[in-house]
JSON list of C-alpha atoms in Angstrom, two decimals:
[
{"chain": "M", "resi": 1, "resn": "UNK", "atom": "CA", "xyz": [-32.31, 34.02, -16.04]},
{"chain": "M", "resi": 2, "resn": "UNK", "atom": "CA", "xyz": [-28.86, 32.54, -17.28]},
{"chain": "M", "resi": 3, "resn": "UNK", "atom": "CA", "xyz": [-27.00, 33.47, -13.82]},
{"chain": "M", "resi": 4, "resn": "UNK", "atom": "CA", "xyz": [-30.03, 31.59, -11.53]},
{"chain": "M", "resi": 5, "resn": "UNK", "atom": "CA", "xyz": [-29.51, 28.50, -13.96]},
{"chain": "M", "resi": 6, "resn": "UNK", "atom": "CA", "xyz": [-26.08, 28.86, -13.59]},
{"chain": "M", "resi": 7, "resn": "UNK", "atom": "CA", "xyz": [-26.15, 29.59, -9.52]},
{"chain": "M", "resi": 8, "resn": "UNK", "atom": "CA", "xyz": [-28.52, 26.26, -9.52]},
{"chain": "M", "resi": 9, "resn": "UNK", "atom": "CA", "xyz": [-25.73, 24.29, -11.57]},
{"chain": "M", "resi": 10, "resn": "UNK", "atom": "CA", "xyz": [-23.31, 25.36, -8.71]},
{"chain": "M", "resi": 11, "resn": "UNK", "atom": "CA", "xyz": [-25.94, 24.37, -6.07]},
{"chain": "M", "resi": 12, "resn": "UNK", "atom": "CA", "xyz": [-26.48, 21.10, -7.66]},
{"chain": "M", "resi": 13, "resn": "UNK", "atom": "CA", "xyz": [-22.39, 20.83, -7.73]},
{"chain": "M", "resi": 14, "resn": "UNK", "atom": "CA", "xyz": [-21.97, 21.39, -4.27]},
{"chain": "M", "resi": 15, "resn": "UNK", "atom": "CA", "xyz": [-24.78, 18.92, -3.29]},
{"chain": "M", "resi": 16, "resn": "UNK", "atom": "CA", "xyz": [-23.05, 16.30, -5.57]},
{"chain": "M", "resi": 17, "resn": "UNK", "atom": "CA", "xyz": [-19.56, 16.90, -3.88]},
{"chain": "M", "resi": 18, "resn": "UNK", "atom": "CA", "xyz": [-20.64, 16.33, -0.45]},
{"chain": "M", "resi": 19, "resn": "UNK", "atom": "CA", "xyz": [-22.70, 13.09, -1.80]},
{"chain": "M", "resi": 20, "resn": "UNK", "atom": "CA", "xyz": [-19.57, 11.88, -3.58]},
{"chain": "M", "resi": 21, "resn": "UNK", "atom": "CA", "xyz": [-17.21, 12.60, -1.10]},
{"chain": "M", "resi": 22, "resn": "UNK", "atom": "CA", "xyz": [-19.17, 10.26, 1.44]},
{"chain": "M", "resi": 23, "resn": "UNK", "atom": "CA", "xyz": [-20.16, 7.66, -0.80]},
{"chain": "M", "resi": 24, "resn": "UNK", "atom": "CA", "xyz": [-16.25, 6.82, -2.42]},
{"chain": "M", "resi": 25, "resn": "UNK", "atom": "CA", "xyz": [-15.48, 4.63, 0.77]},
{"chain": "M", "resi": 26, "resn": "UNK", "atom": "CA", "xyz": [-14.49, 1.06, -0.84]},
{"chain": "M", "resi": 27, "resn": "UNK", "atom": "CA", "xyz": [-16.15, -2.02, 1.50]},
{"chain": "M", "resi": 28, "resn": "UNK", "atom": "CA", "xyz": [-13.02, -1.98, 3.75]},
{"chain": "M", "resi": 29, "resn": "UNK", "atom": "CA", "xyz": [-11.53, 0.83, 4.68]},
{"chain": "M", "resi": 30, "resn": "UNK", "atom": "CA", "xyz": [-8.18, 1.53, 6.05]},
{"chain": "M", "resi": 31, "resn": "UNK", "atom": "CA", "xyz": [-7.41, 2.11, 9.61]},
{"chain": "M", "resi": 32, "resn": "UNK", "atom": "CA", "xyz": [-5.78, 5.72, 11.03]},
{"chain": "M", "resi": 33, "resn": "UNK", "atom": "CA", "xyz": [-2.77, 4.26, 13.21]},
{"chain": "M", "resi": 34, "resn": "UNK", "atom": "CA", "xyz": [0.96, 4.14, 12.89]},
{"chain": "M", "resi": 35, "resn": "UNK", "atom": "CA", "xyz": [4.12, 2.20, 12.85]},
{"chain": "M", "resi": 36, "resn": "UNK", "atom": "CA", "xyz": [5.95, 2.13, 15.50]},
{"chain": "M", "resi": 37, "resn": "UNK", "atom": "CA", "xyz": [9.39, 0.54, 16.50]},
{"chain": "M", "resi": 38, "resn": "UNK", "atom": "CA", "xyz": [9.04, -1.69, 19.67]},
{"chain": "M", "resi": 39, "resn": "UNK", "atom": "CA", "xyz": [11.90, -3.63, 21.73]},
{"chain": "M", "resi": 40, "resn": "UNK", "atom": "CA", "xyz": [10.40, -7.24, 20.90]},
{"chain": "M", "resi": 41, "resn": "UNK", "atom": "CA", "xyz": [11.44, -8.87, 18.00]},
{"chain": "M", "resi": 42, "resn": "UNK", "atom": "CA", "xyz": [8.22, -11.24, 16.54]},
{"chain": "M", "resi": 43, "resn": "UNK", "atom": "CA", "xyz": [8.11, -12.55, 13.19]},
{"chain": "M", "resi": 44, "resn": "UNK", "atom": "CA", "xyz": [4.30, -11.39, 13.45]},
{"chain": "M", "resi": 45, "resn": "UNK", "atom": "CA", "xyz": [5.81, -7.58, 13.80]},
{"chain": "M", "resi": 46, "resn": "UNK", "atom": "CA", "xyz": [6.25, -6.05, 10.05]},
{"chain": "M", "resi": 47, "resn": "UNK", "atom": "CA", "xyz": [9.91, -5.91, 8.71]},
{"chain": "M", "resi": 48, "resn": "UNK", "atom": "CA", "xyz": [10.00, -2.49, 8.15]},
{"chain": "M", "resi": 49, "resn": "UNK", "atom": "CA", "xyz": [8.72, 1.58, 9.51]},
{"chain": "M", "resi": 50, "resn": "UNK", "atom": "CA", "xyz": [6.28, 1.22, 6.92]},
{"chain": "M", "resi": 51, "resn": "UNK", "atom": "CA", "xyz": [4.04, -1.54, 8.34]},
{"chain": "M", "resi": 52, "resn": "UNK", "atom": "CA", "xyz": [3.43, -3.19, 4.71]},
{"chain": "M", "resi": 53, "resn": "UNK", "atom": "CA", "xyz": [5.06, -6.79, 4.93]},
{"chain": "M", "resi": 54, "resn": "UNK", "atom": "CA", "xyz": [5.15, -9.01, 7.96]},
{"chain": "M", "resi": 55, "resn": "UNK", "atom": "CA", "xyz": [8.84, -9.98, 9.31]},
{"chain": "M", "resi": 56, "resn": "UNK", "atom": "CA", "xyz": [7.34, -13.59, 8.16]},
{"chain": "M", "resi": 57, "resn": "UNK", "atom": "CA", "xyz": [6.93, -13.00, 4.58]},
{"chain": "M", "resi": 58, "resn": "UNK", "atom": "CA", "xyz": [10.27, -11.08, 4.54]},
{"chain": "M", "resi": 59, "resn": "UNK", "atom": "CA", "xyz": [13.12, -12.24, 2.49]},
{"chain": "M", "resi": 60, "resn": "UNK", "atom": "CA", "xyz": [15.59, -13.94, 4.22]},
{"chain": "M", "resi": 61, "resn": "UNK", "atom": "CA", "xyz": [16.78, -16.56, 6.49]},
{"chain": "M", "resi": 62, "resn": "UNK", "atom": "CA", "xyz": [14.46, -16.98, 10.02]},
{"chain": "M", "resi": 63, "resn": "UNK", "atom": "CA", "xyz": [16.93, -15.49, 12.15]},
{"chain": "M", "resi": 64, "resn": "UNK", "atom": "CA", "xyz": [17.03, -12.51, 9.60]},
{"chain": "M", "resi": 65, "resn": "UNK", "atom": "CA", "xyz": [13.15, -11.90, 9.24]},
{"chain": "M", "resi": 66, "resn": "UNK", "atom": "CA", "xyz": [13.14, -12.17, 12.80]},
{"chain": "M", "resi": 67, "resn": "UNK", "atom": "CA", "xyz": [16.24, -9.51, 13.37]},
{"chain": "M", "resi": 68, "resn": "UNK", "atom": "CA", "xyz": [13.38, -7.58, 10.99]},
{"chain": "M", "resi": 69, "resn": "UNK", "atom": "CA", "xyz": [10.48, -8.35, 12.78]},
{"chain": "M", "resi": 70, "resn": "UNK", "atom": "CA", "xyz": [10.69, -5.40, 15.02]},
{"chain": "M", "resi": 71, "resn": "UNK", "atom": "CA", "xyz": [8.09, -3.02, 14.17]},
{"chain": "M", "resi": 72, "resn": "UNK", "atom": "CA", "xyz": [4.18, -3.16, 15.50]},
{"chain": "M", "resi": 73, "resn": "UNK", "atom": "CA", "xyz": [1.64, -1.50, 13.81]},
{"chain": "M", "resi": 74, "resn": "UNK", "atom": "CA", "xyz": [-0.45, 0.90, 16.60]},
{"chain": "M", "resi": 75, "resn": "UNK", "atom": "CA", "xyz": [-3.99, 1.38, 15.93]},
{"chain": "M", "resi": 76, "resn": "UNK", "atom": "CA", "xyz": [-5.01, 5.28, 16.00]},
{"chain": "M", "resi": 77, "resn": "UNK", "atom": "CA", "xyz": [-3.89, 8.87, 15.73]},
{"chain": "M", "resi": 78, "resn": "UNK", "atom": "CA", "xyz": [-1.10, 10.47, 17.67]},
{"chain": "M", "resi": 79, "resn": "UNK", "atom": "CA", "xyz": [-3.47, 11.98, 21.24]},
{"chain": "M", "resi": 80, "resn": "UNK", "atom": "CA", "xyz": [-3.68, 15.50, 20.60]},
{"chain": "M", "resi": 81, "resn": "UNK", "atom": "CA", "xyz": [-2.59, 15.79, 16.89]},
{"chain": "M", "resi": 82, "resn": "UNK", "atom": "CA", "xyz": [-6.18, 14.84, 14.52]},
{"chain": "M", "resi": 83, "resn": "UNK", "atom": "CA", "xyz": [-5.94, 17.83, 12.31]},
{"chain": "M", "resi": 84, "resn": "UNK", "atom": "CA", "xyz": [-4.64, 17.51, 8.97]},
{"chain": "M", "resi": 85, "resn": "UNK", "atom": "CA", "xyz": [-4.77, 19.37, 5.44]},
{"chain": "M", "resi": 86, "resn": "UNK", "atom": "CA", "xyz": [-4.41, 18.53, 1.63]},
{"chain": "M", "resi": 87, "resn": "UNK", "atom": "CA", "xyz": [-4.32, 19.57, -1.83]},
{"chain": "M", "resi": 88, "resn": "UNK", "atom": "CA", "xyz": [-4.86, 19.14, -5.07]},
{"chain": "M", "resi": 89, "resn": "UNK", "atom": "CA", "xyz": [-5.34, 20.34, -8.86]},
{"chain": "M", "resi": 90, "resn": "UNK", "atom": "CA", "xyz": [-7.75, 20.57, -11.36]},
{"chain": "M", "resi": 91, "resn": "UNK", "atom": "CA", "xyz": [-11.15, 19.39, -10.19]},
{"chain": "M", "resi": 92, "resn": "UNK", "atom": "CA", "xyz": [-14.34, 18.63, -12.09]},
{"chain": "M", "resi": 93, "resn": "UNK", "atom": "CA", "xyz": [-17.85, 18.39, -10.39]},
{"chain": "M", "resi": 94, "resn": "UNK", "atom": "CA", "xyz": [-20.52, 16.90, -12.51]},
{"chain": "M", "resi": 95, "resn": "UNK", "atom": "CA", "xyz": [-24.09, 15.88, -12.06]},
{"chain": "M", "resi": 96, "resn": "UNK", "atom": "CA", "xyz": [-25.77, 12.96, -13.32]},
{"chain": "M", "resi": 97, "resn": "UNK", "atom": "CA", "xyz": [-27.26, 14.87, -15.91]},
{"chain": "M", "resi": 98, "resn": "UNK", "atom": "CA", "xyz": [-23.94, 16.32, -17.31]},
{"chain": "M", "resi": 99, "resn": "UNK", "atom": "CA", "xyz": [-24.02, 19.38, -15.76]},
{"chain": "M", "resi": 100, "resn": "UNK", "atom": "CA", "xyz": [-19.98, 20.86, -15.08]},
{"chain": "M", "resi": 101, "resn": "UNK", "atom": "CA", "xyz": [-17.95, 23.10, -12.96]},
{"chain": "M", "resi": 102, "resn": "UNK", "atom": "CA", "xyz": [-14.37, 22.88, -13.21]},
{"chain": "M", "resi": 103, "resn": "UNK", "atom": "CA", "xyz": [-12.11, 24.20, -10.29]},
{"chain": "M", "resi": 104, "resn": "UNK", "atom": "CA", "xyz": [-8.26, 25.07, -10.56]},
{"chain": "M", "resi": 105, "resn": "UNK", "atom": "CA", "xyz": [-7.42, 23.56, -7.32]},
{"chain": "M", "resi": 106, "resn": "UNK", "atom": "CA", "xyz": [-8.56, 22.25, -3.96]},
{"chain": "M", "resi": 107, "resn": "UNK", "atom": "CA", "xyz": [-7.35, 22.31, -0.48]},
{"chain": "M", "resi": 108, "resn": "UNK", "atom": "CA", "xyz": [-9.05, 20.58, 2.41]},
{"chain": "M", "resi": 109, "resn": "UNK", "atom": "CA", "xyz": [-8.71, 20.91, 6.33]},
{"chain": "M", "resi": 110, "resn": "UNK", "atom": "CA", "xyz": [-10.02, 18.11, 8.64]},
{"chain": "M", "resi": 111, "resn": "UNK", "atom": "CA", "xyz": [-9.60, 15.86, 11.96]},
{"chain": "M", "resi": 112, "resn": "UNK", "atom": "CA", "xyz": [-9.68, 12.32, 12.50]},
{"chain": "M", "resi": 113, "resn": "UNK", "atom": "CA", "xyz": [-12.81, 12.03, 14.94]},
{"chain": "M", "resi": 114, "resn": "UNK", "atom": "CA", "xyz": [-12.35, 9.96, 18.11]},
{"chain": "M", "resi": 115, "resn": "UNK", "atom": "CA", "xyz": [-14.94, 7.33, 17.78]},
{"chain": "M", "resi": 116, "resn": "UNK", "atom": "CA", "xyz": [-13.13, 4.28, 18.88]},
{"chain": "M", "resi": 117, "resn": "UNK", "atom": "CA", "xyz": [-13.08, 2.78, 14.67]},
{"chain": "M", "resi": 118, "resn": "UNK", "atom": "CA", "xyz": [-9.95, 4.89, 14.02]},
{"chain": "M", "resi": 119, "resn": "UNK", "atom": "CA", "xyz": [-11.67, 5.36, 10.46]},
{"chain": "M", "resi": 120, "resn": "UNK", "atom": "CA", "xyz": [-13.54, 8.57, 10.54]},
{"chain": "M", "resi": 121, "resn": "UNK", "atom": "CA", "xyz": [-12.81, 12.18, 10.09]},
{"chain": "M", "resi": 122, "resn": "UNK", "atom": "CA", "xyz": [-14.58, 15.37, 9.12]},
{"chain": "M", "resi": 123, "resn": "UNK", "atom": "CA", "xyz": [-13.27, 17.08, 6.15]},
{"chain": "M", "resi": 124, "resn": "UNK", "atom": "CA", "xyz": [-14.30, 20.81, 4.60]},
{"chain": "M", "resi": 125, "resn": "UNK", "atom": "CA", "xyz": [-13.22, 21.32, 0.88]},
{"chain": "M", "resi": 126, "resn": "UNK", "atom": "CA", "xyz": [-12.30, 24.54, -0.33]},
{"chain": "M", "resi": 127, "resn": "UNK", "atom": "CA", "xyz": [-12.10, 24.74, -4.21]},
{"chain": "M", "resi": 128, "resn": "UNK", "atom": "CA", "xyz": [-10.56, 27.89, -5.98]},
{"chain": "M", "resi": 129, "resn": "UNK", "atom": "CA", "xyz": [-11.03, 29.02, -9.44]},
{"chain": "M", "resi": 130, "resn": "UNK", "atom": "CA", "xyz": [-14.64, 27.39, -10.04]},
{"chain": "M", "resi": 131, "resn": "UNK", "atom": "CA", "xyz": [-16.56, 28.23, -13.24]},
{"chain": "M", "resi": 132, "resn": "UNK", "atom": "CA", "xyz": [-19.48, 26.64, -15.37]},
{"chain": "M", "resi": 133, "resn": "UNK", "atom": "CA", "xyz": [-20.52, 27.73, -18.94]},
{"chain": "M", "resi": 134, "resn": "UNK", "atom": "CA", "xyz": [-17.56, 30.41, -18.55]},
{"chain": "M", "resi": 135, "resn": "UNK", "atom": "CA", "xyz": [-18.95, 32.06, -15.37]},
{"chain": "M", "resi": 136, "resn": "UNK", "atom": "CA", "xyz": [-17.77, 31.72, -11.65]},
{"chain": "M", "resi": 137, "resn": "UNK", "atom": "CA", "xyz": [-19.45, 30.17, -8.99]},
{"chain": "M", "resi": 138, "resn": "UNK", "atom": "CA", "xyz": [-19.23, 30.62, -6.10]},
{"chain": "M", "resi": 139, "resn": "UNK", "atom": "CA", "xyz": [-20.24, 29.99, -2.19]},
{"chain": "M", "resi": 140, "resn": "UNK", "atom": "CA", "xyz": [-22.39, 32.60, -0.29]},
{"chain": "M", "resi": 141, "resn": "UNK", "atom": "CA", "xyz": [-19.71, 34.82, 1.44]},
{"chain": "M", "resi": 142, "resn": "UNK", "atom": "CA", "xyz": [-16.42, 33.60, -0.31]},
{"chain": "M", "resi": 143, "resn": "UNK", "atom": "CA", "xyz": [-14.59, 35.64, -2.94]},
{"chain": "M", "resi": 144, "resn": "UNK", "atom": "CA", "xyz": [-15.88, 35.07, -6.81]},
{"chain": "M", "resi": 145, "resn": "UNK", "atom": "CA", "xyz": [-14.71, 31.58, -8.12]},
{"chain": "M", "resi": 146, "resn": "UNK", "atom": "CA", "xyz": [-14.57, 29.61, -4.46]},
{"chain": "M", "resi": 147, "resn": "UNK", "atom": "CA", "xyz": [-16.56, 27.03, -3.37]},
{"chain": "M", "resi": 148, "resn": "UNK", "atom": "CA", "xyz": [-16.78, 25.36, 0.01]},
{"chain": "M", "resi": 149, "resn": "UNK", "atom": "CA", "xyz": [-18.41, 22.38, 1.74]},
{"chain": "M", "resi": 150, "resn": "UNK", "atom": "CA", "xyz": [-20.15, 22.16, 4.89]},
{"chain": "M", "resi": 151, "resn": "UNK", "atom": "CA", "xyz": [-18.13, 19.79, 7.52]},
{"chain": "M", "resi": 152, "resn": "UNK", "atom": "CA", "xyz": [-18.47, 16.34, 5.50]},
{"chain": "M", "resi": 153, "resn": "UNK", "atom": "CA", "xyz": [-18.17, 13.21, 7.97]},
{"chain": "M", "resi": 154, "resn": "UNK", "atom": "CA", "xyz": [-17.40, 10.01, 6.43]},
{"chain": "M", "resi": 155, "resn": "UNK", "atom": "CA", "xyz": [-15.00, 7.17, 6.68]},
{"chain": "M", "resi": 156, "resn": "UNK", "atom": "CA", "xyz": [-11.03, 7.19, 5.67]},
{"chain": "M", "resi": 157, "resn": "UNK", "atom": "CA", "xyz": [-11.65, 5.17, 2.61]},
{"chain": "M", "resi": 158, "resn": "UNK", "atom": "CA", "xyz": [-9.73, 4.47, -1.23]},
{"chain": "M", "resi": 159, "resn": "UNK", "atom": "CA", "xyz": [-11.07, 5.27, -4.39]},
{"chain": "M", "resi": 160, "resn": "UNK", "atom": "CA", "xyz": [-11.13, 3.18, -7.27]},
{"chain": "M", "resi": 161, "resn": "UNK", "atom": "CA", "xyz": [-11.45, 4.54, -10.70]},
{"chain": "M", "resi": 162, "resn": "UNK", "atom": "CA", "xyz": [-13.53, 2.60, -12.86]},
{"chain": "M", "resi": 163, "resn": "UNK", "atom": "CA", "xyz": [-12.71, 2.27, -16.42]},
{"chain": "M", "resi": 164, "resn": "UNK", "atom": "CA", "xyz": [-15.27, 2.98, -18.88]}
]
């Protein structure tokens, strides 16, 4: 009876991943595209490779933001190259009614979809070492301790943690 409450907890944990994972979007989320270097020098181009301050709000005199002012910030992935990967440490999983697994790490595998928003992707989470009340869980099919999401589809987004 234990292990069916315990394979429910890890149910319930998945469930709550994939409902997490979609819902952690903030109201404006950021947009897949890089920074690239162009021949026209604009003091509405950003001052550096990293896209983060306009040439404009650069220190300096005007002819030196505008010396700056050289890179353009290009909406959308590289054609051909949407795949990425992550990882990460410790992970907890909890329900709302204070139900736990803990995992020792994550990795995740994904593409940026081709919608014309450059802001969504599909993203499968593999967790490793997974355990509730001192026992493993674990997906149908994946060796004792791992879990793994279906395909999750959401929107590139940031997470803010609240403070309590």
């Amino acid at each position: 009876m234990r292990r069916i409450r315990i394979a429910g907890l890890c149910l319930v944990a998945a469930f709550a991943m994939s409902v997490m994972a979609s819902s952690t979007a903030s109201a404006v989320a950021p947009e897949i595209g890089q920074c690239l270097k162009g021949a026209e020098h604009s003091l509405s181009n950003y001052s550096s490779a990293k896209c983060i301050t306009l040439a404009s709000e650069a220190a300096g005199t005007e002819a030196e933001k505008l010396k700056k002012g050289v890179w353009k910030w290009t909406p959308g992935f590289v054609k051909g190259k949407t795949a990425f990967t992550s990882s990460g440490g410790v992970a907890t999983l909890s329900t709302k009614g204070g139900k736990t697994v803990t995992c020792t790490s994550e990795t995740s595998t994904g593409n940026y979809l081709e919608d014309g928003t450059n802001k969504k992707e599909e993203t499968v989470v593999n967790f490793a070492g997974c355990k509730s009340n001192g026992l493993p869980c674990t997906t149908e099919g994946k060796a004792s301790g791992e879990l793994t999401t279906n395909p999750l589809i959401g929107e590139v987004g940031f997470e803010v943690k609240l403070k309590k």
